[in-house]
Amino acid sequence: MDMTPKLAIRLNALTLYGVSAVLILAFYWQLAYDEVPCPLCLLQRVALTGLAVGPILTIRHGPRPANYGLVIIAALMGAAIAARQILLHIMPGDPGFGSAFLGLHFYTWAFLCFVMAILWAAVMLTFGKQFAPQPNAPARNTFDVLAVWLIIGFTGLNAASALLECGFSGCPANPARYQLLN
Amino acid sequence: MEFFIAFFNFALAMWLAWRHEAPSAVYVFFAGLVFTAALYLRHAKDALPLSF
């Protein structure tokens, strides 16, 4: 299979939709079940938003190996944060932090997502034809552009939510309420 | 406030990636990464219940 720049851009847009879906799920859980995210949970969301910068560069300027490098770096940061939270609750009898989704806690799902992102970037890097110089700017459609603005929008919503939760000072270690709503 | 800055940083990196040339977005991305690492060191203070 030939990985054309057009196909690579489409796959990067799909990845952005995937990252947005994870953020939407986390947001839904936060609001529907009134679970205020802890600092390490927020950091994992921050790393998730960091994953999006590489694909946006690919959609806007065309595929380059460095863009996939950015995905791997952000995913390594996120995996380190999620792994620490897994290790905090790894002892038998520890109920874990927050509720579980499909049998796994959200930080475990986050770790799996970051590992999958590393794998995805590594696989994409093996398809070299997408990096061939192109005479024209890469073609984008509404599907790609919507993916970009969706993830930027959800990052902005997360910024607003973090501000409501932590207020204008440092975030508490185990937040139970929104500082700015009291 | 600190997490607001972290999210805002990456939102800015995304906007720069979309509206401007690549280098500015990459610089802001790495600034966000350093800030995230600093936040991680600030908040990951609980001792792990492990021994190696």
PDB file of C-alpha atoms in Angstrom:
ATOM      1  CA  MET A   1       0.000   0.000   0.000  1.00  0.00           C
ATOM      2  CA  ASP A   2       1.295   3.443  -0.935  1.00  0.00           C
ATOM      3  CA  MET A   3       1.099   6.029   1.805  1.00  0.00           C
ATOM      4  CA  THR A   4       0.416   9.178  -0.180  1.00  0.00           C
ATOM      5  CA  PRO A   5       0.578  12.582   1.563  1.00  0.00           C
ATOM      6  CA  LYS A   6      -3.211  12.796   1.155  1.00  0.00           C
ATOM      7  CA  LEU A   7      -3.749   9.487   2.943  1.00  0.00           C
ATOM      8  CA  ALA A   8      -1.261  10.462   5.677  1.00  0.00           C
ATOM      9  CA  ILE A   9      -3.160  13.722   6.243  1.00  0.00           C
ATOM     10  CA  ARG A  10      -6.450  11.806   6.477  1.00  0.00           C
ATOM     11  CA  LEU A  11      -4.958   9.382   9.016  1.00  0.00           C
ATOM     12  CA  ASN A  12      -3.591  12.311  11.056  1.00  0.00           C
ATOM     13  CA  ALA A  13      -7.065  13.867  11.052  1.00  0.00           C
ATOM     14  CA  LEU A  14      -8.503  10.539  12.248  1.00  0.00           C
ATOM     15  CA  THR A  15      -5.947  10.566  15.067  1.00  0.00           C
ATOM     16  CA  LEU A  16      -7.095  14.052  16.069  1.00  0.00           C
ATOM     17  CA  TYR A  17     -10.684  12.757  16.207  1.00  0.00           C
ATOM     18  CA  GLY A  18      -9.449   9.920  18.434  1.00  0.00           C
ATOM     19  CA  VAL A  19      -7.726  12.343  20.831  1.00  0.00           C
ATOM     20  CA  SER A  20     -10.868  14.510  20.873  1.00  0.00           C
ATOM     21  CA  ALA A  21     -12.980  11.424  21.651  1.00  0.00           C
ATOM     22  CA  VAL A  22     -10.790  10.591  24.664  1.00  0.00           C
ATOM     23  CA  LEU A  23     -11.057  14.179  25.932  1.00  0.00           C
ATOM     24  CA  ILE A  24     -14.856  14.166  25.380  1.00  0.00           C
ATOM     25  CA  LEU A  25     -15.188  10.926  27.374  1.00  0.00           C
ATOM     26  CA  ALA A  26     -13.080  12.334  30.232  1.00  0.00           C
ATOM     27  CA  PHE A  27     -15.143  15.528  30.190  1.00  0.00           C
ATOM     28  CA  TYR A  28     -18.413  13.583  30.163  1.00  0.00           C
ATOM     29  CA  TRP A  29     -17.296  11.527  33.170  1.00  0.00           C
ATOM     30  CA  GLN A  30     -16.178  14.663  34.999  1.00  0.00           C
ATOM     31  CA  LEU A  31     -19.510  16.421  34.520  1.00  0.00           C
ATOM     32  CA  ALA A  32     -22.001  13.526  34.580  1.00  0.00           C
ATOM     33  CA  TYR A  33     -20.533  11.777  37.632  1.00  0.00           C
ATOM     34  CA  ASP A  34     -19.228  14.943  39.326  1.00  0.00           C
ATOM     35  CA  GLU A  35     -15.681  13.562  39.502  1.00  0.00           C
ATOM     36  CA  VAL A  36     -13.225  16.431  39.837  1.00  0.00           C
ATOM     37  CA  PRO A  37      -9.952  15.422  38.130  1.00  0.00           C
ATOM     38  CA  CYS A  38      -6.819  15.176  40.289  1.00  0.00           C
ATOM     39  CA  PRO A  39      -3.560  17.000  39.342  1.00  0.00           C
ATOM     40  CA  LEU A  40      -2.047  13.863  37.760  1.00  0.00           C
ATOM     41  CA  CYS A  41      -5.302  13.305  35.821  1.00  0.00           C
ATOM     42  CA  LEU A  42      -5.140  16.895  34.547  1.00  0.00           C
ATOM     43  CA  LEU A  43      -1.494  16.375  33.563  1.00  0.00           C
ATOM     44  CA  GLN A  44      -2.492  13.329  31.510  1.00  0.00           C
ATOM     45  CA  ARG A  45      -5.080  15.449  29.722  1.00  0.00           C
ATOM     46  CA  VAL A  46      -2.420  18.114  29.111  1.00  0.00           C
ATOM     47  CA  ALA A  47      -0.157  15.470  27.540  1.00  0.00           C
ATOM     48  CA  LEU A  48      -3.117  14.264  25.426  1.00  0.00           C
ATOM     49  CA  THR A  49      -3.539  17.776  24.027  1.00  0.00           C
ATOM     50  CA  GLY A  50       0.216  17.839  23.363  1.00  0.00           C
ATOM     51  CA  LEU A  51      -0.279  14.788  21.116  1.00  0.00           C
ATOM     52  CA  ALA A  52      -2.328  16.939  18.743  1.00  0.00           C
ATOM     53  CA  VAL A  53       0.386  19.429  17.739  1.00  0.00           C
ATOM     54  CA  GLY A  54       2.242  17.010  15.414  1.00  0.00           C
ATOM     55  CA  PRO A  55      -0.874  15.907  13.461  1.00  0.00           C
ATOM     56  CA  ILE A  56      -1.993  19.553  13.055  1.00  0.00           C
ATOM     57  CA  LEU A  57       1.426  20.411  11.600  1.00  0.00           C
ATOM     58  CA  THR A  58       1.044  17.461   9.210  1.00  0.00           C
ATOM     59  CA  ILE A  59      -2.449  18.530   8.118  1.00  0.00           C
ATOM     60  CA  ARG A  60      -1.368  22.156   7.609  1.00  0.00           C
ATOM     61  CA  HIS A  61       2.160  21.826   6.176  1.00  0.00           C
ATOM     62  CA  GLY A  62       2.284  18.228   4.927  1.00  0.00           C
ATOM     63  CA  PRO A  63       3.834  15.070   6.405  1.00  0.00           C
ATOM     64  CA  ARG A  64       7.325  15.346   7.918  1.00  0.00           C
ATOM     65  CA  PRO A  65       9.128  12.862  10.187  1.00  0.00           C
ATOM     66  CA  ALA A  66       9.618  15.576  12.841  1.00  0.00           C
ATOM     67  CA  ASN A  67       5.832  15.856  13.277  1.00  0.00           C
ATOM     68  CA  TYR A  68       5.645  12.194  14.284  1.00  0.00           C
ATOM     69  CA  GLY A  69       8.600  12.832  16.618  1.00  0.00           C
ATOM     70  CA  LEU A  70       6.509  15.426  18.461  1.00  0.00           C
ATOM     71  CA  VAL A  71       3.756  12.815  18.911  1.00  0.00           C
ATOM     72  CA  ILE A  72       6.247  10.318  20.364  1.00  0.00           C
ATOM     73  CA  ILE A  73       7.744  12.900  22.772  1.00  0.00           C
ATOM     74  CA  ALA A  74       4.316  14.020  24.055  1.00  0.00           C
ATOM     75  CA  ALA A  75       3.191  10.394  24.373  1.00  0.00           C
ATOM     76  CA  LEU A  76       6.308   9.469  26.367  1.00  0.00           C
ATOM     77  CA  MET A  77       5.604  12.348  28.755  1.00  0.00           C
ATOM     78  CA  GLY A  78       1.970  11.254  29.131  1.00  0.00           C
ATOM     79  CA  ALA A  79       2.895   7.591  29.588  1.00  0.00           C
ATOM     80  CA  ALA A  80       5.372   8.510  32.356  1.00  0.00           C
ATOM     81  CA  ILE A  81       2.656  10.475  34.204  1.00  0.00           C
ATOM     82  CA  ALA A  82       0.039   7.724  33.774  1.00  0.00           C
ATOM     83  CA  ALA A  83       2.536   5.015  34.797  1.00  0.00           C
ATOM     84  CA  ARG A  84       3.273   6.882  38.012  1.00  0.00           C
ATOM     85  CA  GLN A  85      -0.425   7.011  38.863  1.00  0.00           C
ATOM     86  CA  ILE A  86      -0.782   3.298  38.092  1.00  0.00           C
ATOM     87  CA  LEU A  87       2.154   2.535  40.415  1.00  0.00           C
ATOM     88  CA  LEU A  88       0.610   4.669  43.186  1.00  0.00           C
ATOM     89  CA  HIS A  89      -2.395   2.325  43.239  1.00  0.00           C
ATOM     90  CA  ILE A  90      -0.791  -0.959  42.253  1.00  0.00           C
ATOM     91  CA  MET A  91      -0.739  -2.629  45.681  1.00  0.00           C
ATOM     92  CA  PRO A  92      -3.360  -5.364  46.289  1.00  0.00           C
ATOM     93  CA  GLY A  93      -6.376  -3.995  48.129  1.00  0.00           C
ATOM     94  CA  ASP A  94      -5.899  -0.440  46.839  1.00  0.00           C
ATOM     95  CA  PRO A  95      -9.253   0.650  45.357  1.00  0.00           C
ATOM     96  CA  GLY A  96      -7.549   3.027  42.924  1.00  0.00           C
ATOM     97  CA  PHE A  97      -8.452   6.649  42.235  1.00  0.00           C
ATOM     98  CA  GLY A  98     -11.846   7.538  40.792  1.00  0.00           C
ATOM     99  CA  SER A  99     -14.255   5.209  39.066  1.00  0.00           C
ATOM    100  CA  ALA A 100     -13.431   2.566  36.486  1.00  0.00           C
ATOM    101  CA  PHE A 101     -14.452   2.444  32.829  1.00  0.00           C
ATOM    102  CA  LEU A 102     -14.833  -1.011  31.249  1.00  0.00           C
ATOM    103  CA  GLY A 103     -12.923  -2.520  34.149  1.00  0.00           C
ATOM    104  CA  LEU A 104      -9.905  -0.222  34.029  1.00  0.00           C
ATOM    105  CA  HIS A 105      -9.258   3.084  35.756  1.00  0.00           C
ATOM    106  CA  PHE A 106      -8.912   6.140  33.561  1.00  0.00           C
ATOM    107  CA  TYR A 107      -5.169   6.498  34.203  1.00  0.00           C
ATOM    108  CA  THR A 108      -4.686   2.908  32.964  1.00  0.00           C
ATOM    109  CA  TRP A 109      -6.667   3.730  29.825  1.00  0.00           C
ATOM    110  CA  ALA A 110      -4.542   6.890  29.446  1.00  0.00           C
ATOM    111  CA  PHE A 111      -1.349   4.799  29.647  1.00  0.00           C
ATOM    112  CA  LEU A 112      -2.692   2.447  26.954  1.00  0.00           C
ATOM    113  CA  CYS A 113      -3.641   5.449  24.776  1.00  0.00           C
ATOM    114  CA  PHE A 114      -0.121   6.900  25.042  1.00  0.00           C
ATOM    115  CA  VAL A 115       1.465   3.540  24.194  1.00  0.00           C
ATOM    116  CA  MET A 116      -0.868   3.263  21.184  1.00  0.00           C
ATOM    117  CA  ALA A 117       0.111   6.787  20.108  1.00  0.00           C
ATOM    118  CA  ILE A 118       3.807   5.822  20.181  1.00  0.00           C
ATOM    119  CA  LEU A 119       3.059   2.686  18.185  1.00  0.00           C
ATOM    120  CA  TRP A 120       0.938   4.676  15.688  1.00  0.00           C
ATOM    121  CA  ALA A 121       3.704   7.240  15.138  1.00  0.00           C
ATOM    122  CA  ALA A 122       6.311   4.487  14.735  1.00  0.00           C
ATOM    123  CA  VAL A 123       4.168   2.666  12.158  1.00  0.00           C
ATOM    124  CA  MET A 124       3.471   5.919  10.264  1.00  0.00           C
ATOM    125  CA  LEU A 125       7.211   6.655  10.141  1.00  0.00           C
ATOM    126  CA  THR A 126       7.825   3.384   8.299  1.00  0.00           C
ATOM    127  CA  PHE A 127       5.832   4.631   5.266  1.00  0.00           C
ATOM    128  CA  GLY A 128       8.420   6.829   3.589  1.00  0.00           C
ATOM    129  CA  LYS A 129       6.533   7.834   0.416  1.00  0.00           C
ATOM    130  CA  GLN A 130       4.435  10.377   2.292  1.00  0.00           C
ATOM    131  CA  PHE A 131       7.609  12.450   2.897  1.00  0.00           C
ATOM    132  CA  ALA A 132       8.441  12.888  -0.811  1.00  0.00           C
ATOM    133  CA  PRO A 133       8.577  16.612  -1.757  1.00  0.00           C
ATOM    134  CA  GLN A 134       5.300  17.844  -3.251  1.00  0.00           C
ATOM    135  CA  PRO A 135       5.003  20.685  -5.790  1.00  0.00           C
ATOM    136  CA  ASN A 136       1.760  21.977  -4.274  1.00  0.00           C
ATOM    137  CA  ALA A 137       0.458  22.539  -0.764  1.00  0.00           C
ATOM    138  CA  PRO A 138      -1.274  19.453   0.711  1.00  0.00           C
ATOM    139  CA  ALA A 139      -4.961  19.133  -0.094  1.00  0.00           C
ATOM    140  CA  ARG A 140      -7.275  19.352   2.906  1.00  0.00           C
ATOM    141  CA  ASN A 141     -11.013  18.891   3.160  1.00  0.00           C
ATOM    142  CA  THR A 142     -13.680  19.766   5.721  1.00  0.00           C
ATOM    143  CA  PHE A 143     -13.068  16.481   7.568  1.00  0.00           C
ATOM    144  CA  ASP A 144      -9.441  17.494   8.269  1.00  0.00           C
ATOM    145  CA  VAL A 145     -10.193  21.113   9.167  1.00  0.00           C
ATOM    146  CA  LEU A 146     -13.022  20.091  11.514  1.00  0.00           C
ATOM    147  CA  ALA A 147     -10.651  17.706  13.325  1.00  0.00           C
ATOM    148  CA  VAL A 148      -8.206  20.569  13.948  1.00  0.00           C
ATOM    149  CA  TRP A 149     -10.797  22.997  15.321  1.00  0.00           C
ATOM    150  CA  LEU A 150     -12.462  20.266  17.393  1.00  0.00           C
ATOM    151  CA  ILE A 151      -9.260  19.502  19.290  1.00  0.00           C
ATOM    152  CA  ILE A 152      -8.394  23.197  19.695  1.00  0.00           C
ATOM    153  CA  GLY A 153     -11.919  23.767  21.057  1.00  0.00           C
ATOM    154  CA  PHE A 154     -11.690  20.918  23.545  1.00  0.00           C
ATOM    155  CA  THR A 155      -8.257  22.069  24.702  1.00  0.00           C
ATOM    156  CA  GLY A 156      -9.789  25.498  25.368  1.00  0.00           C
ATOM    157  CA  LEU A 157     -12.676  23.893  27.288  1.00  0.00           C
ATOM    158  CA  ASN A 158     -10.179  21.922  29.379  1.00  0.00           C
ATOM    159  CA  ALA A 159      -8.276  25.148  30.102  1.00  0.00           C
ATOM    160  CA  ALA A 160     -11.510  26.777  31.310  1.00  0.00           C
ATOM    161  CA  SER A 161     -12.405  23.712  33.403  1.00  0.00           C
ATOM    162  CA  ALA A 162      -8.928  23.652  35.004  1.00  0.00           C
ATOM    163  CA  LEU A 163      -9.255  27.338  35.853  1.00  0.00           C
ATOM    164  CA  LEU A 164     -12.682  26.734  37.468  1.00  0.00           C
ATOM    165  CA  GLU A 165     -11.300  23.773  39.411  1.00  0.00           C
ATOM    166  CA  CYS A 166      -8.025  25.222  40.667  1.00  0.00           C
ATOM    167  CA  GLY A 167      -8.776  28.932  40.738  1.00  0.00           C
ATOM    168  CA  PHE A 168      -5.921  31.413  40.556  1.00  0.00           C
ATOM    169  CA  SER A 169      -3.659  29.577  43.030  1.00  0.00           C
ATOM    170  CA  GLY A 170      -2.034  26.138  43.023  1.00  0.00           C
ATOM    171  CA  CYS A 171      -4.271  23.104  42.493  1.00  0.00           C
ATOM    172  CA  PRO A 172      -4.982  21.037  45.659  1.00  0.00           C
ATOM    173  CA  ALA A 173      -3.627  17.464  45.729  1.00  0.00           C
ATOM    174  CA  ASN A 174      -7.090  15.914  46.082  1.00  0.00           C
ATOM    175  CA  PRO A 175      -9.634  18.404  44.758  1.00  0.00           C
ATOM    176  CA  ALA A 176     -13.261  17.792  45.709  1.00  0.00           C
ATOM    177  CA  ARG A 177     -14.913  20.952  44.370  1.00  0.00           C
ATOM    178  CA  TYR A 178     -14.479  23.767  41.867  1.00  0.00           C
ATOM    179  CA  GLN A 179     -12.639  26.619  43.604  1.00  0.00           C
ATOM    180  CA  LEU A 180     -14.131  29.376  41.454  1.00  0.00           C
ATOM    181  CA  LEU A 181     -17.717  28.105  41.819  1.00  0.00           C
ATOM    182  CA  ASN A 182     -17.790  28.542  45.600  1.00  0.00           C
TER     183      ASN A 182
ATOM    184  CA  MET B   1      -4.024  28.428  37.347  1.00  0.00           C
ATOM    185  CA  GLU B   2      -0.993  26.276  36.535  1.00  0.00           C
ATOM    186  CA  PHE B   3      -3.049  23.748  34.563  1.00  0.00           C
ATOM    187  CA  PHE B   4      -4.878  26.530  32.771  1.00  0.00           C
ATOM    188  CA  ILE B   5      -1.467  27.791  31.602  1.00  0.00           C
ATOM    189  CA  ALA B   6      -0.459  24.278  30.481  1.00  0.00           C
ATOM    190  CA  PHE B   7      -3.663  23.782  28.448  1.00  0.00           C
ATOM    191  CA  PHE B   8      -3.464  27.306  27.064  1.00  0.00           C
ATOM    192  CA  ASN B   9       0.158  26.683  26.046  1.00  0.00           C
ATOM    193  CA  PHE B  10      -0.752  23.645  23.936  1.00  0.00           C
ATOM    194  CA  ALA B  11      -3.831  25.386  22.519  1.00  0.00           C
ATOM    195  CA  LEU B  12      -1.491  28.201  21.456  1.00  0.00           C
ATOM    196  CA  ALA B  13       0.928  25.673  19.920  1.00  0.00           C
ATOM    197  CA  MET B  14      -1.963  24.158  17.929  1.00  0.00           C
ATOM    198  CA  TRP B  15      -3.140  27.572  16.740  1.00  0.00           C
ATOM    199  CA  LEU B  16       0.400  28.523  15.707  1.00  0.00           C
ATOM    200  CA  ALA B  17       0.748  25.182  13.891  1.00  0.00           C
ATOM    201  CA  TRP B  18      -2.414  25.977  11.956  1.00  0.00           C
ATOM    202  CA  ARG B  19      -1.972  29.686  11.270  1.00  0.00           C
ATOM    203  CA  HIS B  20       1.798  30.177  11.073  1.00  0.00           C
ATOM    204  CA  GLU B  21       4.984  28.411  10.065  1.00  0.00           C
ATOM    205  CA  ALA B  22       6.097  25.264  11.838  1.00  0.00           C
ATOM    206  CA  PRO B  23       9.055  26.509  13.973  1.00  0.00           C
ATOM    207  CA  SER B  24       7.033  28.817  16.238  1.00  0.00           C
ATOM    208  CA  ALA B  25       4.572  26.008  17.036  1.00  0.00           C
ATOM    209  CA  VAL B  26       7.439  23.617  17.797  1.00  0.00           C
ATOM    210  CA  TYR B  27       9.081  26.129  20.178  1.00  0.00           C
ATOM    211  CA  VAL B  28       5.798  26.655  22.048  1.00  0.00           C
ATOM    212  CA  PHE B  29       5.248  22.868  22.086  1.00  0.00           C
ATOM    213  CA  PHE B  30       8.608  22.289  23.779  1.00  0.00           C
ATOM    214  CA  ALA B  31       7.982  25.151  26.231  1.00  0.00           C
ATOM    215  CA  GLY B  32       4.716  23.396  27.145  1.00  0.00           C
ATOM    216  CA  LEU B  33       6.537  20.117  27.557  1.00  0.00           C
ATOM    217  CA  VAL B  34       9.060  21.656  29.981  1.00  0.00           C
ATOM    218  CA  PHE B  35       6.200  23.306  31.901  1.00  0.00           C
ATOM    219  CA  THR B  36       4.333  19.963  32.060  1.00  0.00           C
ATOM    220  CA  ALA B  37       7.468  18.242  33.376  1.00  0.00           C
ATOM    221  CA  ALA B  38       7.806  20.967  36.044  1.00  0.00           C
ATOM    222  CA  LEU B  39       4.144  20.485  37.035  1.00  0.00           C
ATOM    223  CA  TYR B  40       4.714  16.729  37.208  1.00  0.00           C
ATOM    224  CA  LEU B  41       7.667  17.185  39.561  1.00  0.00           C
ATOM    225  CA  ARG B  42       5.613  19.603  41.675  1.00  0.00           C
ATOM    226  CA  HIS B  43       2.607  17.313  42.045  1.00  0.00           C
ATOM    227  CA  ALA B  44       4.114  13.796  42.012  1.00  0.00           C
ATOM    228  CA  LYS B  45       5.315  13.859  45.611  1.00  0.00           C
ATOM    229  CA  ASP B  46       3.567  10.820  47.122  1.00  0.00           C
ATOM    230  CA  ALA B  47       5.973   7.965  47.834  1.00  0.00           C
ATOM    231  CA  LEU B  48       5.321   4.944  45.631  1.00  0.00           C
ATOM    232  CA  PRO B  49       4.308   1.827  47.637  1.00  0.00           C
ATOM    233  CA  LEU B  50       7.042  -0.213  45.978  1.00  0.00           C
ATOM    234  CA  SER B  51      10.487  -1.574  46.714  1.00  0.00           C
ATOM    235  CA  PHE B  52      12.948  -2.800  44.134  1.00  0.00           C
TER     236      PHE B  52
END
